Amino acid sequence: MQKALPFRWPRTVWTGANRLDRWTVLVVGIALLLALPVVTVFLTALRPPGEVWRHLADTVLADYVLNSLALMIGVGMGTLFIGVPAAWLTAVREFPGRRLFEWALLLPMAIPAYIIAYTYTGLLDFAGPVQTLLREIFGWSRQDYTFPDIRSLPGATLMLSLVLYPYVYLLARAAFLEQSAAVLEVSRSLGAGPWRRLTAITLPLARPSIIAGLALVQMEALADYGTVQYFGVSTFTTGIFRVWFGMND
């Protein structure tokens, strides 16, 4: 009785000139695995819309689109406002504590956005220490002053900006550090002032890195669920959750 031999891949596939085929198969397999959600969404979009989609389009879809766009634009502007100046200061300028700030400015990446949201909500709510201190100092009642509502679209924009700006900071700082000092010296010798050098040379050279960081920020902002759900902001992520678990579709 003959024994079954263990299966082995042909040597022509894995050795010699065809050694790359193994990596090709591996890469294609990983790519297909990662593409499954996108393909599923695409195939679902090709189906005729059901009653659920018609209901969403007639009621809340416009709010989801507008809030998501506003969040992406606001967070993008906020992270640019924080990340680019911080990157330029720590890469170009010398000041006490610069090396500490180089690393400290990365710490928000270690903190989930919804934790920041909980923290600031506790600080800035009506019963929080900030408003309580204001009422005690000035003797105000609730009707005597107006305080911004942190649990809102602007509040969510601020929270995500404070957490996501390191994406812009990291890439922009790397771009600033790679710029040639000789170019800046030549521009200085030609009479260009600090502002002119910044706007005409430094920022344009760093623009691709800044745009890459901004793209990462906006994808993270669009994908966030915890912060927008806690603040009661209707975006695509909260809408998908409600449809998936509420309507089973």
Short mmCIF file of C-alpha atoms in Angstrom, two decimals:
data_model
loop_
_atom_site.label_atom_id
_atom_site.label_comp_id
_atom_site.label_asym_id
_atom_site.label_seq_id
_atom_site.Cartn_x
_atom_site.Cartn_y
_atom_site.Cartn_z
CA MET A 1 0.00 0.00 0.00
CA GLN A 2 1.45 3.34 -1.06
CA LYS A 3 1.70 6.17 1.44
CA ALA A 4 0.44 9.63 0.50
CA LEU A 5 3.29 12.07 0.11
CA PRO A 6 2.99 15.52 1.71
CA PHE A 7 2.02 18.28 -0.70
CA ARG A 8 4.80 20.61 -1.75
CA TRP A 9 4.70 23.64 -3.98
CA PRO A 10 6.62 23.21 -7.23
CA ARG A 11 10.18 24.40 -6.88
CA THR A 12 9.79 26.51 -10.01
CA VAL A 13 7.29 28.67 -8.17
CA TRP A 14 9.37 29.37 -5.09
CA THR A 15 12.97 29.28 -6.19
CA GLY A 16 15.26 30.77 -8.74
CA ALA A 17 13.89 33.37 -11.12
CA ASN A 18 10.35 32.82 -9.89
CA ARG A 19 11.11 33.58 -6.24
CA LEU A 20 9.12 36.81 -6.57
CA ASP A 21 5.93 34.87 -7.28
CA ARG A 22 5.61 33.94 -3.62
CA TRP A 23 5.57 37.60 -2.63
CA THR A 24 3.20 38.41 -5.46
CA VAL A 25 0.71 35.84 -4.20
CA LEU A 26 1.07 37.13 -0.65
CA VAL A 27 0.63 40.78 -1.64
CA VAL A 28 -2.36 40.03 -3.87
CA GLY A 29 -3.97 38.02 -1.09
CA ILE A 30 -3.54 40.84 1.43
CA ALA A 31 -4.82 43.38 -1.10
CA LEU A 32 -7.94 41.31 -1.77
CA LEU A 33 -8.57 40.93 1.95
CA LEU A 34 -8.28 44.68 2.49
CA ALA A 35 -10.43 45.42 -0.55
CA LEU A 36 -13.36 43.26 0.57
CA PRO A 37 -15.18 46.03 2.51
CA VAL A 38 -14.79 48.47 -0.40
CA VAL A 39 -16.00 45.88 -2.91
CA THR A 40 -18.97 45.05 -0.67
CA VAL A 41 -19.95 48.71 -0.42
CA PHE A 42 -19.56 49.14 -4.19
CA LEU A 43 -21.72 46.11 -4.99
CA THR A 44 -24.33 47.23 -2.47
CA ALA A 45 -24.44 50.66 -4.09
CA LEU A 46 -25.24 49.05 -7.46
CA ARG A 47 -28.42 47.49 -6.11
CA PRO A 48 -31.69 49.40 -6.50
CA PRO A 49 -32.34 51.57 -3.42
CA GLY A 50 -34.73 50.10 -0.90
CA GLU A 51 -37.20 51.81 1.39
CA VAL A 52 -34.53 52.39 4.02
CA TRP A 53 -32.35 54.38 1.64
CA ARG A 54 -35.28 56.42 0.39
CA HIS A 55 -36.24 57.19 3.98
CA LEU A 56 -32.68 58.26 4.81
CA ALA A 57 -32.42 60.44 1.72
CA ASP A 58 -35.69 62.18 2.58
CA THR A 59 -34.93 62.76 6.27
CA VAL A 60 -31.38 62.71 7.66
CA LEU A 61 -28.92 62.10 4.83
CA ALA A 62 -28.47 65.81 4.12
CA ASP A 63 -27.61 66.44 7.79
CA TYR A 64 -25.09 63.59 7.75
CA VAL A 65 -23.39 64.99 4.64
CA LEU A 66 -23.29 68.61 5.82
CA ASN A 67 -22.11 67.77 9.34
CA SER A 68 -19.43 65.40 8.04
CA LEU A 69 -18.13 68.00 5.58
CA ALA A 70 -18.19 70.74 8.22
CA LEU A 71 -16.32 68.49 10.64
CA MET A 72 -13.65 67.59 8.08
CA ILE A 73 -13.12 71.20 7.02
CA GLY A 74 -13.08 72.51 10.58
CA VAL A 75 -10.72 69.84 11.88
CA GLY A 76 -8.47 70.35 8.86
CA MET A 77 -8.23 74.08 9.53
CA GLY A 78 -7.70 73.51 13.25
CA THR A 79 -4.90 71.00 12.78
CA LEU A 80 -3.18 73.27 10.26
CA PHE A 81 -3.44 76.18 12.68
CA ILE A 82 -1.84 74.14 15.48
CA GLY A 83 0.45 71.70 13.67
CA VAL A 84 2.24 73.87 11.11
CA PRO A 85 3.36 76.68 13.48
CA ALA A 86 4.39 74.12 16.10
CA ALA A 87 6.40 72.20 13.51
CA TRP A 88 8.11 75.35 12.24
CA LEU A 89 8.98 76.60 15.72
CA THR A 90 10.48 73.30 16.90
CA ALA A 91 12.34 72.70 13.63
CA VAL A 92 13.72 76.16 12.86
CA ARG A 93 13.78 78.28 15.99
CA GLU A 94 15.84 77.90 19.15
CA PHE A 95 14.19 78.56 22.51
CA PRO A 96 14.35 77.12 26.04
CA GLY A 97 12.59 73.78 26.27
CA ARG A 98 12.49 73.20 22.51
CA ARG A 99 13.59 69.56 22.77
CA LEU A 100 10.95 68.91 25.39
CA PHE A 101 8.25 70.38 23.15
CA GLU A 102 9.46 68.26 20.22
CA TRP A 103 8.20 65.16 22.03
CA ALA A 104 5.49 66.67 24.21
CA LEU A 105 3.60 67.83 21.13
CA LEU A 106 3.22 64.18 20.11
CA LEU A 107 1.42 63.14 23.30
CA PRO A 108 -2.14 63.72 21.98
CA MET A 109 -1.61 60.77 19.63
CA ALA A 110 -1.57 58.50 22.70
CA ILE A 111 -4.95 59.76 23.97
CA PRO A 112 -8.22 58.70 22.29
CA ALA A 113 -10.32 61.61 21.09
CA TYR A 114 -13.35 60.58 23.14
CA ILE A 115 -11.26 60.69 26.34
CA ILE A 116 -10.34 64.30 25.53
CA ALA A 117 -14.02 64.95 24.85
CA TYR A 118 -15.06 63.53 28.24
CA THR A 119 -12.36 65.55 30.00
CA TYR A 120 -13.21 68.90 28.44
CA THR A 121 -16.92 68.30 28.88
CA GLY A 122 -16.39 67.73 32.58
CA LEU A 123 -14.32 70.92 32.81
CA LEU A 124 -16.60 73.20 30.78
CA ASP A 125 -20.11 71.93 31.57
CA PHE A 126 -22.46 73.96 33.76
CA ALA A 127 -21.51 71.91 36.83
CA GLY A 128 -17.82 71.82 35.88
CA PRO A 129 -15.07 73.73 37.70
CA VAL A 130 -14.74 76.51 35.09
CA GLN A 131 -18.35 77.70 35.13
CA THR A 132 -18.65 77.05 38.86
CA LEU A 133 -15.63 79.28 39.51
CA LEU A 134 -17.06 82.04 37.30
CA ARG A 135 -20.36 81.98 39.19
CA GLU A 136 -18.59 82.09 42.54
CA ILE A 137 -16.29 84.97 41.55
CA PHE A 138 -18.90 87.19 39.90
CA GLY A 139 -22.00 86.03 41.76
CA TRP A 140 -23.76 85.10 38.54
CA SER A 141 -26.75 82.84 38.14
CA ARG A 142 -27.42 80.68 35.11
CA GLN A 143 -29.39 83.46 33.43
CA ASP A 144 -26.67 86.09 33.91
CA TYR A 145 -24.15 84.78 31.40
CA THR A 146 -23.79 82.78 28.21
CA PHE A 147 -21.22 80.04 27.91
CA PRO A 148 -20.41 78.12 24.70
CA ASP A 149 -21.90 74.64 24.57
CA ILE A 150 -18.99 72.23 24.33
CA ARG A 151 -21.27 69.37 23.23
CA SER A 152 -21.82 70.68 19.73
CA LEU A 153 -20.31 70.55 16.25
CA PRO A 154 -17.78 73.31 17.04
CA GLY A 155 -16.90 71.49 20.26
CA ALA A 156 -16.33 68.21 18.41
CA THR A 157 -14.22 70.08 15.86
CA LEU A 158 -12.06 71.53 18.63
CA MET A 159 -11.62 68.18 20.39
CA LEU A 160 -10.58 66.36 17.23
CA SER A 161 -8.23 69.19 16.27
CA LEU A 162 -6.46 68.93 19.63
CA VAL A 163 -5.99 65.18 19.16
CA LEU A 164 -5.20 64.92 15.44
CA TYR A 165 -2.84 67.84 14.86
CA PRO A 166 0.27 65.61 15.45
CA TYR A 167 -0.28 64.09 11.99
CA VAL A 168 0.33 67.50 10.44
CA TYR A 169 3.00 68.38 12.99
CA LEU A 170 5.10 65.27 12.34
CA LEU A 171 5.10 65.46 8.55
CA ALA A 172 5.52 69.23 8.41
CA ARG A 173 8.40 69.17 10.89
CA ALA A 174 10.17 66.45 8.91
CA ALA A 175 9.79 68.58 5.79
CA PHE A 176 11.14 71.68 7.54
CA LEU A 177 14.16 69.76 8.84
CA GLU A 178 14.99 68.45 5.36
CA GLN A 179 15.08 71.90 3.78
CA SER A 180 18.50 73.14 2.78
CA ALA A 181 19.94 75.90 4.93
CA ALA A 182 21.83 77.14 1.87
CA VAL A 183 18.59 78.07 0.11
CA LEU A 184 17.43 80.10 3.09
CA GLU A 185 20.83 81.79 3.35
CA VAL A 186 20.73 82.77 -0.32
CA SER A 187 17.25 84.22 0.07
CA ARG A 188 18.40 86.13 3.14
CA SER A 189 21.38 87.54 1.24
CA LEU A 190 19.03 88.69 -1.51
CA GLY A 191 17.09 90.75 0.99
CA ALA A 192 14.13 88.48 1.75
CA GLY A 193 12.78 89.07 5.24
CA PRO A 194 11.66 86.34 7.64
CA TRP A 195 8.01 86.50 6.55
CA ARG A 196 8.97 86.46 2.88
CA ARG A 197 11.23 83.45 3.38
CA LEU A 198 8.49 81.63 5.26
CA THR A 199 5.72 82.25 2.71
CA ALA A 200 7.78 82.04 -0.49
CA ILE A 201 10.25 79.25 0.31
CA THR A 202 9.67 77.32 3.53
CA LEU A 203 5.93 76.65 3.28
CA PRO A 204 5.86 75.88 -0.49
CA LEU A 205 8.66 73.34 -0.07
CA ALA A 206 6.79 71.69 2.82
CA ARG A 207 3.40 71.79 1.09
CA PRO A 208 3.31 68.12 -0.05
CA SER A 209 4.04 66.88 3.47
CA ILE A 210 1.47 69.25 4.97
CA ILE A 211 -1.17 68.08 2.50
CA ALA A 212 -0.38 64.44 3.29
CA GLY A 213 -0.81 65.09 7.01
CA LEU A 214 -4.03 66.98 6.33
CA ALA A 215 -5.40 64.05 4.33
CA LEU A 216 -4.72 61.68 7.23
CA VAL A 217 -6.41 64.10 9.63
CA GLN A 218 -9.55 64.37 7.54
CA MET A 219 -9.84 60.61 7.15
CA GLU A 220 -9.50 60.21 10.92
CA ALA A 221 -12.08 62.93 11.51
CA LEU A 222 -14.54 61.30 9.12
CA ALA A 223 -14.02 57.89 10.75
CA ASP A 224 -14.38 59.11 14.35
CA TYR A 225 -17.38 57.74 16.24
CA GLY A 226 -16.85 58.18 19.98
CA THR A 227 -16.47 61.96 20.05
CA VAL A 228 -19.29 62.83 17.67
CA GLN A 229 -21.64 60.34 19.30
CA TYR A 230 -20.93 61.74 22.77
CA PHE A 231 -21.44 65.30 21.55
CA GLY A 232 -24.64 64.41 19.70
CA VAL A 233 -23.34 65.36 16.24
CA SER A 234 -24.91 63.41 13.37
CA THR A 235 -22.22 62.32 10.90
CA PHE A 236 -21.75 59.38 8.55
CA THR A 237 -20.28 57.22 11.30
CA THR A 238 -23.16 57.73 13.71
CA GLY A 239 -25.62 57.35 10.85
CA ILE A 240 -24.11 54.04 9.75
CA PHE A 241 -24.26 52.76 13.32
CA ARG A 242 -27.92 53.74 13.69
CA VAL A 243 -28.94 52.20 10.37
CA TRP A 244 -26.97 49.00 10.92
CA PHE A 245 -28.28 48.28 14.41
CA GLY A 246 -31.59 50.10 14.26
CA MET A 247 -32.96 49.04 10.89
CA ASN A 248 -30.97 45.84 10.35
CA ASP A 249 -30.00 46.90 6.84
#
